Short mmCIF file of N, CA, C and O in Angstrom, two decimals:
data_model
loop_
_atom_site.label_atom_id
_atom_site.label_comp_id
_atom_site.label_asym_id
_atom_site.label_seq_id
_atom_site.Cartn_x
_atom_site.Cartn_y
_atom_site.Cartn_z
N UNK A 30 18.46 -22.25 -23.31
CA UNK A 30 17.55 -21.51 -23.83
C UNK A 30 16.67 -20.14 -23.41
O UNK A 30 17.82 -19.59 -22.28
N UNK A 31 16.70 -19.23 -24.25
CA UNK A 31 16.50 -17.63 -24.33
C UNK A 31 15.42 -17.10 -23.35
O UNK A 31 14.74 -18.43 -22.82
N UNK A 32 15.68 -16.09 -22.76
CA UNK A 32 14.59 -15.97 -22.08
C UNK A 32 13.42 -15.55 -22.58
O UNK A 32 12.49 -15.79 -21.72
N UNK A 33 13.27 -15.39 -23.59
CA UNK A 33 12.21 -15.22 -24.16
C UNK A 33 11.33 -16.92 -24.18
O UNK A 33 9.94 -16.96 -23.55
N UNK A 34 11.92 -17.71 -24.64
CA UNK A 34 11.84 -18.89 -24.18
C UNK A 34 11.24 -19.67 -23.23
O UNK A 34 10.29 -20.14 -22.51
N UNK A 35 12.02 -19.09 -21.79
CA UNK A 35 11.83 -19.25 -20.44
C UNK A 35 10.38 -18.65 -20.14
O UNK A 35 9.52 -18.83 -19.24
N UNK A 36 10.29 -17.70 -20.42
CA UNK A 36 8.62 -16.41 -20.45
C UNK A 36 7.85 -17.66 -21.18
O UNK A 36 6.97 -17.64 -20.08
N UNK A 37 8.07 -17.88 -22.16
CA UNK A 37 6.79 -18.51 -22.94
C UNK A 37 6.58 -20.27 -22.30
O UNK A 37 5.80 -20.57 -22.22
N UNK A 38 7.59 -20.69 -21.54
CA UNK A 38 7.65 -21.70 -20.81
C UNK A 38 6.85 -21.97 -19.27
O UNK A 38 6.58 -22.89 -19.00
N UNK A 39 7.20 -20.81 -18.56
CA UNK A 39 6.61 -20.29 -17.68
C UNK A 39 5.20 -20.39 -17.47
O UNK A 39 4.05 -20.24 -17.93
N UNK A 40 4.75 -21.10 -16.26
CA UNK A 40 3.29 -20.84 -15.84
C UNK A 40 2.73 -19.76 -15.68
O UNK A 40 3.12 -18.98 -14.87
N UNK A 41 2.41 -19.07 -16.19
CA UNK A 41 1.38 -17.66 -16.47
C UNK A 41 0.91 -17.49 -15.25
O UNK A 41 0.83 -16.01 -14.65
N UNK A 42 0.27 -18.17 -14.32
CA UNK A 42 -0.70 -17.81 -13.49
C UNK A 42 0.59 -17.51 -12.11
O UNK A 42 0.18 -16.32 -11.68
N UNK A 43 1.47 -18.02 -12.34
CA UNK A 43 2.54 -18.03 -11.10
C UNK A 43 2.99 -17.11 -11.68
O UNK A 43 3.32 -16.09 -10.25
N UNK A 44 3.66 -16.72 -12.65
CA UNK A 44 4.32 -15.40 -13.13
C UNK A 44 3.78 -14.14 -12.74
O UNK A 44 4.41 -12.99 -12.49
N UNK A 45 2.45 -14.13 -12.96
CA UNK A 45 1.58 -12.79 -12.94
C UNK A 45 0.85 -12.59 -11.26
O UNK A 45 0.22 -11.74 -11.07
N UNK A 46 0.99 -13.54 -10.60
CA UNK A 46 0.83 -13.64 -9.09
C UNK A 46 1.07 -12.49 -8.54
O UNK A 46 2.37 -12.53 -8.57
N UNK A 47 0.13 -11.77 -7.56
CA UNK A 47 1.06 -10.94 -7.03
C UNK A 47 1.66 -11.16 -5.44
O UNK A 47 1.05 -11.87 -5.12
N UNK A 48 3.25 -11.18 -5.17
CA UNK A 48 3.39 -12.06 -3.73
C UNK A 48 2.57 -11.28 -2.87
O UNK A 48 2.26 -10.70 -2.87
N UNK A 49 2.40 -12.25 -1.68
CA UNK A 49 2.14 -11.94 -0.35
C UNK A 49 3.17 -11.84 0.77
O UNK A 49 3.81 -12.68 0.45
N UNK A 50 2.23 -11.87 1.91
CA UNK A 50 3.09 -11.79 2.98
C UNK A 50 2.29 -11.19 3.94
O UNK A 50 1.25 -11.22 4.15
N UNK A 51 2.51 -11.28 5.23
CA UNK A 51 2.06 -11.34 6.56
C UNK A 51 3.26 -10.59 7.49
O UNK A 51 4.09 -10.56 7.41
N UNK A 52 2.31 -9.88 8.76
CA UNK A 52 3.27 -8.94 9.44
C UNK A 52 2.79 -9.49 10.92
O UNK A 52 1.74 -8.63 10.84
N UNK A 53 2.92 -9.21 11.88
CA UNK A 53 2.58 -9.33 12.97
C UNK A 53 2.55 -8.06 13.58
O UNK A 53 3.63 -7.52 13.74
N UNK A 54 1.55 -7.34 14.40
CA UNK A 54 1.35 -5.92 15.12
C UNK A 54 1.16 -6.45 16.39
O UNK A 54 0.13 -6.90 17.10
N UNK A 55 2.48 -6.50 17.00
CA UNK A 55 2.41 -6.91 18.22
C UNK A 55 1.80 -6.09 19.59
O UNK A 55 0.97 -6.94 20.29
N UNK A 56 1.23 -5.00 19.51
CA UNK A 56 0.84 -4.25 20.17
C UNK A 56 -0.75 -4.81 20.55
O UNK A 56 -1.97 -4.81 20.94
N UNK A 57 -1.33 -5.28 19.06
CA UNK A 57 -2.58 -5.42 18.76
C UNK A 57 -2.71 -6.89 19.14
O UNK A 57 -3.66 -7.32 19.29
N UNK A 58 -1.82 -7.58 19.04
CA UNK A 58 -1.52 -9.08 19.74
C UNK A 58 -1.94 -8.99 21.08
O UNK A 58 -2.74 -9.69 21.58
N UNK A 59 -1.33 -8.38 21.66
CA UNK A 59 -1.36 -7.93 23.17
C UNK A 59 -2.52 -7.28 23.34
O UNK A 59 -3.49 -8.11 24.49
N UNK A 60 -3.32 -6.84 23.01
CA UNK A 60 -4.82 -6.29 23.35
C UNK A 60 -5.88 -7.65 22.99
O UNK A 60 -6.75 -7.58 23.79
N UNK A 61 -5.63 -7.81 21.95
CA UNK A 61 -6.54 -9.31 21.36
C UNK A 61 -6.38 -10.42 22.06
O UNK A 61 -7.17 -11.55 22.12
N UNK A 62 -5.14 -10.85 22.77
CA UNK A 62 -4.80 -11.87 23.34
C UNK A 62 -4.46 -13.02 22.37
O UNK A 62 -4.34 -14.30 22.80
N UNK A 63 -4.52 -12.88 21.23
CA UNK A 63 -4.05 -14.16 20.35
C UNK A 63 -3.16 -12.97 19.43
O UNK A 63 -3.48 -11.56 19.13
N UNK A 64 -2.47 -13.54 18.24
CA UNK A 64 -1.90 -12.97 17.12
C UNK A 64 -2.61 -12.06 16.29
O UNK A 64 -3.49 -13.03 16.01
N UNK A 65 -2.25 -10.74 16.14
CA UNK A 65 -2.60 -10.14 15.32
C UNK A 65 -2.08 -10.11 14.02
O UNK A 65 -1.20 -9.43 14.08
N UNK A 66 -1.97 -10.80 13.18
CA UNK A 66 -1.41 -10.84 11.54
C UNK A 66 -2.42 -10.61 10.76
O UNK A 66 -3.18 -10.71 10.29
N UNK A 67 -1.62 -9.41 10.32
CA UNK A 67 -2.02 -8.45 8.68
C UNK A 67 -1.09 -8.94 7.80
O UNK A 67 -0.09 -9.49 7.33
N UNK A 68 -2.15 -10.08 6.63
CA UNK A 68 -1.95 -10.47 5.83
C UNK A 68 -2.22 -9.43 4.81
O UNK A 68 -2.88 -8.21 4.68
N UNK A 69 -0.76 -9.27 3.91
CA UNK A 69 -0.64 -8.39 2.24
C UNK A 69 -0.48 -9.66 1.28
O UNK A 69 0.30 -9.98 1.56
N UNK A 70 -0.54 -8.21 -0.06
CA UNK A 70 0.19 -8.52 -0.95
C UNK A 70 0.17 -7.53 -1.44
O UNK A 70 0.31 -6.10 -1.88
N UNK A 71 1.21 -7.47 -2.65
CA UNK A 71 2.24 -6.83 -3.83
C UNK A 71 0.75 -5.48 -4.16
O UNK A 71 -0.36 -6.23 -4.65
N UNK A 72 1.34 -4.43 -4.52
CA UNK A 72 0.30 -3.31 -5.01
C UNK A 72 0.84 -3.69 -6.58
O UNK A 72 2.08 -3.77 -7.11
N UNK A 73 -0.15 -3.59 -7.48
CA UNK A 73 -0.11 -2.87 -8.52
C UNK A 73 0.63 -1.78 -9.08
O UNK A 73 0.31 -0.60 -8.29
N UNK A 74 1.38 -1.66 -10.65
CA UNK A 74 1.72 -0.31 -11.19
C UNK A 74 0.54 0.78 -10.91
O UNK A 74 0.81 1.78 -10.59
N UNK A 75 -0.60 0.53 -11.41
CA UNK A 75 -1.82 1.34 -11.38
C UNK A 75 -1.96 1.87 -9.80
O UNK A 75 -2.07 3.28 -9.75
N UNK A 76 -1.99 1.15 -9.01
CA UNK A 76 -2.33 1.33 -7.50
C UNK A 76 -1.16 2.30 -7.19
O UNK A 76 -1.20 3.58 -6.76
N UNK A 77 0.32 2.10 -7.66
CA UNK A 77 1.20 3.26 -7.28
C UNK A 77 1.23 4.64 -8.04
O UNK A 77 1.26 5.57 -7.72
N UNK A 78 0.59 4.36 -9.06
CA UNK A 78 -0.29 5.33 -10.15
C UNK A 78 -0.88 6.22 -9.25
O UNK A 78 -0.69 7.79 -8.80
N UNK A 79 -1.81 6.00 -9.01
CA UNK A 79 -2.83 6.36 -8.26
C UNK A 79 -2.87 7.13 -6.98
O UNK A 79 -2.97 8.01 -6.76
N UNK A 80 -2.10 6.50 -6.12
CA UNK A 80 -1.61 7.06 -4.89
C UNK A 80 -0.57 7.77 -5.23
O UNK A 80 -0.75 9.04 -4.48
N UNK A 81 0.09 8.16 -5.81
CA UNK A 81 1.29 9.05 -6.42
C UNK A 81 0.33 10.21 -6.86
O UNK A 81 0.69 11.41 -6.26
N UNK A 82 -0.79 9.92 -7.71
CA UNK A 82 -1.59 11.26 -7.84
C UNK A 82 -2.19 12.00 -7.09
O UNK A 82 -2.30 12.95 -6.35
N UNK A 83 -2.76 10.86 -5.79
CA UNK A 83 -3.67 11.53 -4.69
C UNK A 83 -2.66 12.24 -3.57
O UNK A 83 -2.73 12.80 -2.78
N UNK A 84 -1.61 12.08 -3.39
CA UNK A 84 -0.45 12.40 -2.53
C UNK A 84 0.86 13.04 -2.76
O UNK A 84 1.54 13.61 -2.32
N UNK A 85 0.66 13.47 -4.40
CA UNK A 85 1.99 14.29 -4.61
C UNK A 85 1.45 16.08 -4.60
O UNK A 85 0.48 16.06 -5.06
N UNK A 86 2.16 16.86 -3.70
CA UNK A 86 1.93 17.91 -3.71
C UNK A 86 2.56 18.70 -4.80
O UNK A 86 3.95 18.94 -5.10
N UNK A 87 1.98 19.55 -5.24
CA UNK A 87 2.64 20.47 -6.37
C UNK A 87 2.58 21.91 -6.30
O UNK A 87 1.71 21.87 -5.69
N UNK A 88 3.41 22.43 -7.20
CA UNK A 88 3.31 23.81 -7.35
C UNK A 88 2.34 24.51 -8.02
O UNK A 88 1.80 23.71 -9.04
N UNK A 89 2.49 25.36 -8.13
CA UNK A 89 1.58 26.61 -9.25
C UNK A 89 1.92 26.06 -10.72
O UNK A 89 0.94 25.81 -11.66
N UNK A 90 2.74 25.56 -11.30
CA UNK A 90 3.27 25.04 -12.25
C UNK A 90 2.77 23.48 -12.86
O UNK A 90 2.66 22.93 -13.55
N UNK A 91 2.37 23.00 -11.70
CA UNK A 91 1.64 21.70 -11.50
C UNK A 91 2.77 20.76 -11.64
O UNK A 91 2.81 19.38 -11.88
N UNK A 92 3.94 21.38 -10.84
CA UNK A 92 5.45 20.03 -11.16
C UNK A 92 5.23 19.99 -9.39
O UNK A 92 5.17 20.15 -8.44
N UNK A 93 5.96 18.46 -9.25
CA UNK A 93 5.91 17.98 -8.14
C UNK A 93 6.86 18.42 -7.18
O UNK A 93 8.06 18.98 -7.99
N UNK A 94 6.77 18.97 -5.97
CA UNK A 94 7.49 19.03 -4.91
C UNK A 94 7.65 18.62 -3.64
O UNK A 94 8.75 18.40 -2.82
N UNK A 95 6.58 17.94 -3.36
CA UNK A 95 6.98 17.07 -2.36
C UNK A 95 5.52 16.00 -2.33
O UNK A 95 4.65 15.97 -3.43
N UNK A 96 5.48 15.44 -0.94
CA UNK A 96 4.67 14.22 -1.00
C UNK A 96 3.49 13.80 0.30
O UNK A 96 4.79 14.05 1.06
N UNK A 97 2.58 13.88 0.43
CA UNK A 97 2.07 13.25 1.94
C UNK A 97 2.26 12.12 2.13
O UNK A 97 1.39 11.16 1.71
N UNK A 98 3.49 11.61 3.05
CA UNK A 98 4.32 10.58 3.05
C UNK A 98 3.16 9.72 3.55
O UNK A 98 3.21 8.58 3.76
N UNK A 99 2.77 9.96 5.18
CA UNK A 99 1.79 9.03 5.87
C UNK A 99 0.65 9.08 5.04
O UNK A 99 -0.11 7.66 5.20
N UNK A 100 -0.37 9.97 4.27
CA UNK A 100 -0.98 9.46 3.42
C UNK A 100 -0.95 8.50 2.44
O UNK A 100 -1.98 7.22 2.32
N UNK A 101 0.27 8.46 2.07
CA UNK A 101 0.77 7.39 0.79
C UNK A 101 0.72 6.36 1.70
O UNK A 101 0.59 5.37 1.42
N UNK A 102 1.58 6.25 2.66
CA UNK A 102 1.76 5.02 3.86
C UNK A 102 0.34 4.52 3.61
O UNK A 102 0.01 3.19 4.04
N UNK A 103 -0.53 5.11 4.58
CA UNK A 103 -1.75 4.42 4.53
C UNK A 103 -2.73 4.05 3.42
O UNK A 103 -3.04 3.07 3.61
N UNK A 104 -2.56 4.77 1.94
CA UNK A 104 -3.11 4.19 1.40
C UNK A 104 -2.45 2.67 0.30
O UNK A 104 -2.91 2.01 0.17
N UNK A 105 -1.00 2.67 0.94
CA UNK A 105 -0.20 1.68 0.64
C UNK A 105 -1.36 0.66 1.48
O UNK A 105 -1.46 -0.58 1.11
N UNK A 106 -1.59 0.80 2.88
CA UNK A 106 -1.82 -0.16 3.66
C UNK A 106 -3.60 -1.06 3.08
O UNK A 106 -4.15 -1.85 3.17
N UNK A 107 -4.24 0.34 2.84
CA UNK A 107 -5.39 0.28 2.33
C UNK A 107 -5.38 -0.59 0.72
O UNK A 107 -6.24 -1.75 0.82
N UNK A 108 -4.60 -0.41 0.21
CA UNK A 108 -4.52 -1.40 -1.28
C UNK A 108 -3.80 -2.48 -0.89
O UNK A 108 -4.15 -3.40 -1.61
N UNK A 109 -3.26 -3.20 -0.09
CA UNK A 109 -2.20 -4.30 -0.35
C UNK A 109 -2.78 -4.68 1.26
O UNK A 109 -2.77 -6.04 0.74
N UNK A 110 -3.45 -4.54 2.05
CA UNK A 110 -3.85 -5.38 3.46
C UNK A 110 -4.91 -6.46 2.57
O UNK A 110 -6.30 -5.89 2.33
N UNK A 111 -4.53 -7.43 2.82
CA UNK A 111 -6.32 -8.53 2.59
C UNK A 111 -6.71 -8.86 3.67
O UNK A 111 -7.70 -9.46 3.72
N UNK A 112 -6.44 -8.87 4.57
CA UNK A 112 -6.66 -9.56 6.25
C UNK A 112 -6.36 -9.04 7.32
O UNK A 112 -5.22 -9.26 7.56
N UNK A 113 -6.54 -8.13 7.99
CA UNK A 113 -7.77 -8.03 7.81
C UNK A 113 -8.13 -6.64 6.52
O UNK A 113 -7.36 -5.69 6.32
N UNK A 114 -9.51 -6.51 5.64
CA UNK A 114 -9.24 -5.79 4.79
C UNK A 114 -10.02 -4.31 5.14
O UNK A 114 -10.84 -4.19 5.69
N UNK A 115 -9.11 -3.45 4.92
CA UNK A 115 -9.42 -1.80 5.72
C UNK A 115 -10.25 -1.45 4.72
O UNK A 115 -11.18 -0.39 5.09
N UNK A 116 -10.98 -2.33 3.72
CA UNK A 116 -12.19 -2.07 3.01
C UNK A 116 -13.57 -2.66 3.36
O UNK A 116 -14.58 -2.35 2.92
N UNK A 117 -13.44 -3.31 4.65
CA UNK A 117 -14.26 -3.94 4.92
C UNK A 117 -15.64 -3.12 5.68
O UNK A 117 -14.91 -2.22 6.87
N UNK A 118 -16.71 -3.33 5.04
CA UNK A 118 -17.69 -2.00 5.73
C UNK A 118 -18.09 -2.38 7.18
O UNK A 118 -18.22 -1.74 7.92
N UNK A 119 -18.26 -3.39 7.69
CA UNK A 119 -18.32 -3.89 9.08
C UNK A 119 -17.35 -3.38 9.78
O UNK A 119 -17.40 -2.38 10.83
N UNK A 120 -16.16 -3.59 9.69
CA UNK A 120 -15.17 -2.78 10.27
C UNK A 120 -14.80 -1.41 10.40
O UNK A 120 -14.88 -0.61 11.46
N UNK A 121 -15.13 -0.71 9.20
CA UNK A 121 -15.31 0.92 9.28
C UNK A 121 -16.66 1.42 10.28
O UNK A 121 -16.35 2.21 10.56
N UNK A 122 -17.54 0.66 9.82
CA UNK A 122 -19.06 1.09 11.06
C UNK A 122 -18.79 0.87 12.37
O UNK A 122 -19.00 2.01 12.95
N UNK A 123 -17.76 -0.19 12.46
CA UNK A 123 -17.73 -0.66 14.31
C UNK A 123 -16.67 0.54 14.75
O UNK A 123 -16.93 0.97 15.87
N UNK A 124 -15.63 0.72 13.74
CA UNK A 124 -14.56 2.18 14.18
C UNK A 124 -15.10 3.39 14.06
O UNK A 124 -14.52 4.15 14.15
N UNK A 125 -16.43 3.78 13.40
CA UNK A 125 -16.48 5.00 12.81
C UNK A 125 -15.69 5.43 12.20
O UNK A 125 -15.09 6.89 12.13
N UNK A 126 -15.28 4.69 11.05
CA UNK A 126 -14.28 4.98 9.95
C UNK A 126 -14.82 5.68 8.83
O UNK A 126 -15.86 4.93 8.44
N UNK A 127 -14.75 6.62 8.08
CA UNK A 127 -15.56 7.16 7.17
C UNK A 127 -15.05 6.42 5.97
O UNK A 127 -15.77 6.57 4.85
N UNK A 128 -13.95 6.28 5.57
CA UNK A 128 -13.16 5.81 4.40
C UNK A 128 -11.83 4.60 5.07
O UNK A 128 -11.57 4.39 6.59
N UNK A 129 -11.94 4.05 4.08
CA UNK A 129 -10.69 2.83 4.80
C UNK A 129 -9.32 3.27 5.01
O UNK A 129 -8.81 3.00 5.92
N UNK A 130 -9.19 4.32 4.51
CA UNK A 130 -8.10 5.33 4.97
C UNK A 130 -7.84 5.51 6.65
O UNK A 130 -7.25 5.82 7.81
N UNK A 131 -9.61 6.35 6.86
CA UNK A 131 -9.46 6.54 7.87
C UNK A 131 -9.44 5.23 9.23
O UNK A 131 -9.12 5.38 10.07
N UNK A 132 -10.06 4.12 8.84
CA UNK A 132 -9.77 3.10 9.22
C UNK A 132 -8.45 2.42 9.85
O UNK A 132 -8.21 2.00 10.42
N UNK A 133 -7.52 2.57 8.78
CA UNK A 133 -6.17 2.72 8.94
C UNK A 133 -5.33 2.93 10.30
O UNK A 133 -4.68 2.59 10.91
N UNK A 134 -5.84 4.47 10.04
CA UNK A 134 -5.34 5.32 10.96
C UNK A 134 -6.06 5.28 12.47
O UNK A 134 -5.42 5.57 13.47
N UNK A 135 -7.29 4.74 12.59
CA UNK A 135 -8.09 3.79 13.70
C UNK A 135 -7.33 2.95 14.26
O UNK A 135 -7.03 2.83 15.28
N UNK A 136 -7.19 1.52 13.18
CA UNK A 136 -6.86 0.82 13.80
C UNK A 136 -4.87 0.57 14.49
O UNK A 136 -4.64 0.29 15.28
N UNK A 137 -4.12 1.48 13.67
CA UNK A 137 -2.71 1.45 13.94
C UNK A 137 -2.07 2.48 14.03
O UNK A 137 -2.50 3.92 13.55
N UNK A 138 -1.63 2.48 14.98
CA UNK A 138 -0.24 3.51 15.23
C UNK A 138 0.61 4.21 13.92
O UNK A 138 0.87 3.34 13.40
N UNK A 139 0.85 5.61 13.88
CA UNK A 139 1.98 5.95 12.62
C UNK A 139 3.03 5.06 12.70
O UNK A 139 3.29 4.82 11.47
N UNK A 140 3.28 4.33 13.37
CA UNK A 140 4.79 3.57 13.11
C UNK A 140 4.81 2.19 12.47
O UNK A 140 5.33 1.60 11.83
N UNK A 141 3.06 1.77 13.14
CA UNK A 141 2.52 0.39 12.57
C UNK A 141 2.45 0.26 10.97
O UNK A 141 2.87 -0.26 10.32
N UNK A 142 1.62 1.98 10.69
CA UNK A 142 1.12 1.87 9.58
C UNK A 142 2.47 2.23 8.66
O UNK A 142 2.62 1.42 7.24
N UNK A 143 3.83 2.69 8.76
CA UNK A 143 4.91 2.80 8.67
C UNK A 143 5.71 0.89 8.21
O UNK A 143 5.73 0.75 6.91
N UNK A 144 5.45 0.71 9.22
CA UNK A 144 6.23 -0.79 9.09
C UNK A 144 4.93 -1.79 8.15
O UNK A 144 5.90 -2.46 7.18
N UNK A 145 3.76 -1.11 7.98
CA UNK A 145 2.95 -2.25 7.03
C UNK A 145 3.37 -1.63 5.71
O UNK A 145 3.67 -2.34 5.12
N UNK A 146 3.57 -0.45 5.52
CA UNK A 146 3.81 -0.01 4.07
C UNK A 146 5.09 -0.39 4.03
O UNK A 146 5.11 -0.48 2.65
N UNK A 147 6.46 -0.83 4.48
CA UNK A 147 7.46 -0.92 4.31
C UNK A 147 7.63 -2.26 3.79
O UNK A 147 7.60 -2.54 2.35
N UNK A 148 6.97 -3.00 4.22
CA UNK A 148 6.44 -4.60 3.78
C UNK A 148 5.91 -4.75 2.48
O UNK A 148 6.13 -5.57 1.73
N UNK A 149 4.71 -3.67 2.39
CA UNK A 149 4.08 -4.13 1.26
C UNK A 149 4.98 -3.36 0.18
O UNK A 149 4.58 -3.37 -1.30
N UNK A 150 5.68 -2.20 0.41
CA UNK A 150 6.56 -1.89 -0.35
C UNK A 150 7.56 -2.57 -1.01
O UNK A 150 7.94 -3.23 -2.11
N UNK A 151 7.89 -3.46 0.00
CA UNK A 151 8.90 -4.30 -0.12
C UNK A 151 8.56 -5.53 -1.43
O UNK A 151 9.45 -6.27 -2.13
N UNK A 152 7.73 -5.87 -0.78
CA UNK A 152 6.79 -6.98 -1.63
C UNK A 152 6.35 -6.98 -2.84
O UNK A 152 6.17 -7.81 -3.69
N UNK A 153 6.17 -5.68 -3.16
CA UNK A 153 5.83 -4.64 -4.08
C UNK A 153 7.58 -4.59 -5.29
O UNK A 153 6.71 -4.04 -6.52
N UNK A 154 8.20 -5.74 -4.89
CA UNK A 154 9.27 -4.94 -6.02
C UNK A 154 10.48 -3.77 -5.31
O UNK A 154 11.12 -3.41 -5.98
N UNK A 155 9.91 -2.72 -4.74
CA UNK A 155 10.93 -1.85 -4.05
C UNK A 155 11.36 -2.09 -2.46
O UNK A 155 10.93 -1.92 -1.53
N UNK A 156 12.68 -2.59 -2.95
CA UNK A 156 13.36 -3.09 -1.73
C UNK A 156 14.17 -2.11 -0.85
O UNK A 156 14.35 -2.19 -0.08
N UNK A 157 14.54 -0.94 -1.80
CA UNK A 157 14.64 0.38 -0.81
C UNK A 157 13.83 1.29 -0.88
O UNK A 157 13.44 1.78 -1.99
N UNK A 158 12.71 1.59 0.21
CA UNK A 158 11.66 2.46 0.05
C UNK A 158 12.23 4.10 -0.18
O UNK A 158 11.15 4.47 -0.92
N UNK A 159 13.32 4.25 0.03
CA UNK A 159 13.96 5.58 -0.80
C UNK A 159 13.35 5.72 -2.27
O UNK A 159 13.01 7.03 -2.84
N UNK A 160 13.72 4.29 -2.94
CA UNK A 160 13.51 4.48 -4.29
C UNK A 160 11.94 4.76 -4.92
O UNK A 160 11.66 5.13 -5.37
N UNK A 161 10.73 4.05 -3.95
CA UNK A 161 9.47 4.10 -4.06
C UNK A 161 9.47 5.61 -4.09
O UNK A 161 8.40 6.12 -4.61
N UNK A 162 9.82 6.21 -2.78
CA UNK A 162 9.28 7.55 -2.54
C UNK A 162 9.77 9.02 -3.64
O UNK A 162 9.18 9.65 -4.40
N UNK A 163 11.26 8.34 -4.19
CA UNK A 163 11.58 8.95 -5.58
C UNK A 163 10.71 8.76 -6.53
O UNK A 163 10.60 9.63 -7.57
N UNK A 164 10.26 7.49 -6.68
CA UNK A 164 9.30 7.26 -7.46
C UNK A 164 7.66 8.10 -7.44
O UNK A 164 7.18 8.54 -8.54
N UNK A 165 7.56 7.78 -6.56
CA UNK A 165 6.28 8.89 -6.22
C UNK A 165 6.60 10.24 -6.33
O UNK A 165 5.62 10.92 -7.24
N UNK A 166 7.73 10.82 -6.19
CA UNK A 166 7.66 12.21 -6.07
C UNK A 166 8.01 12.72 -7.39
O UNK A 166 7.71 13.61 -7.81
N UNK A 167 9.05 11.45 -8.54
CA UNK A 167 9.05 11.68 -9.92
C UNK A 167 7.89 11.34 -10.90
O UNK A 167 8.12 11.56 -11.90
N UNK A 168 6.58 10.75 -10.31
CA UNK A 168 5.96 10.74 -11.39
C UNK A 168 4.86 11.58 -11.78
O UNK A 168 4.93 12.35 -11.01
N UNK A 169 4.69 11.70 -13.02
CA UNK A 169 3.88 12.69 -13.71
C UNK A 169 2.37 12.48 -13.50
O UNK A 169 2.16 11.63 -12.63
N UNK A 170 1.54 13.80 -12.87
CA UNK A 170 0.34 13.35 -12.94
C UNK A 170 -0.56 12.72 -14.05
O UNK A 170 -0.34 13.03 -14.98
N UNK A 171 -1.55 12.13 -13.43
CA UNK A 171 -2.14 10.81 -14.40
C UNK A 171 -3.74 10.93 -13.84
O UNK A 171 -4.20 11.67 -12.84
N UNK A 172 -4.48 11.76 -14.72
CA UNK A 172 -5.91 11.44 -14.67
C UNK A 172 -6.82 10.31 -14.19
O UNK A 172 -7.95 9.99 -14.74
N UNK A 173 -5.96 8.61 -14.86
CA UNK A 173 -6.40 7.51 -15.24
C UNK A 173 -7.29 7.64 -14.12
O UNK A 173 -6.89 7.61 -13.06
N UNK A 174 -8.54 7.05 -14.06
CA UNK A 174 -9.04 6.26 -12.85
C UNK A 174 -8.95 4.30 -13.12
O UNK A 174 -9.07 3.66 -14.28
N UNK A 175 -8.81 4.06 -11.65
CA UNK A 175 -8.63 2.69 -11.88
C UNK A 175 -10.17 1.77 -11.28
O UNK A 175 -10.91 2.55 -11.30
N UNK A 176 -10.58 1.24 -12.30
CA UNK A 176 -11.90 0.24 -12.66
C UNK A 176 -11.86 -0.91 -11.57
O UNK A 176 -11.04 -1.41 -10.55
#
């Protein structure tokens, strides 16, 4: 059976479903007195492009020269975390967060943000986070908006 035949025979729902995972944040487990487990899902190519656009630092010629790595990591958490959702209005209001990205920084220490970023990045197919960072650095500027 050819690969095309295998794809045609595959369950499209399973094939296109985004992988999921979970990670316990031990510090928050200790504070809350019960396991604090963040559930997340893989991010899409459009989300990767959007994060790249938002966090790439360019020179005067518009060429990428660096990336705001902590901001990129926080945005991966915003887009990948499903429970708790960083976009939850009640949580944002309770913690005085102006944006979902702000909520990430209020809830998690920088190392925890990076741990969640790595987990979301891995499940999104970037097994080597250096590969993902290079992708972000090398991505061209895009003006597309996500719907």
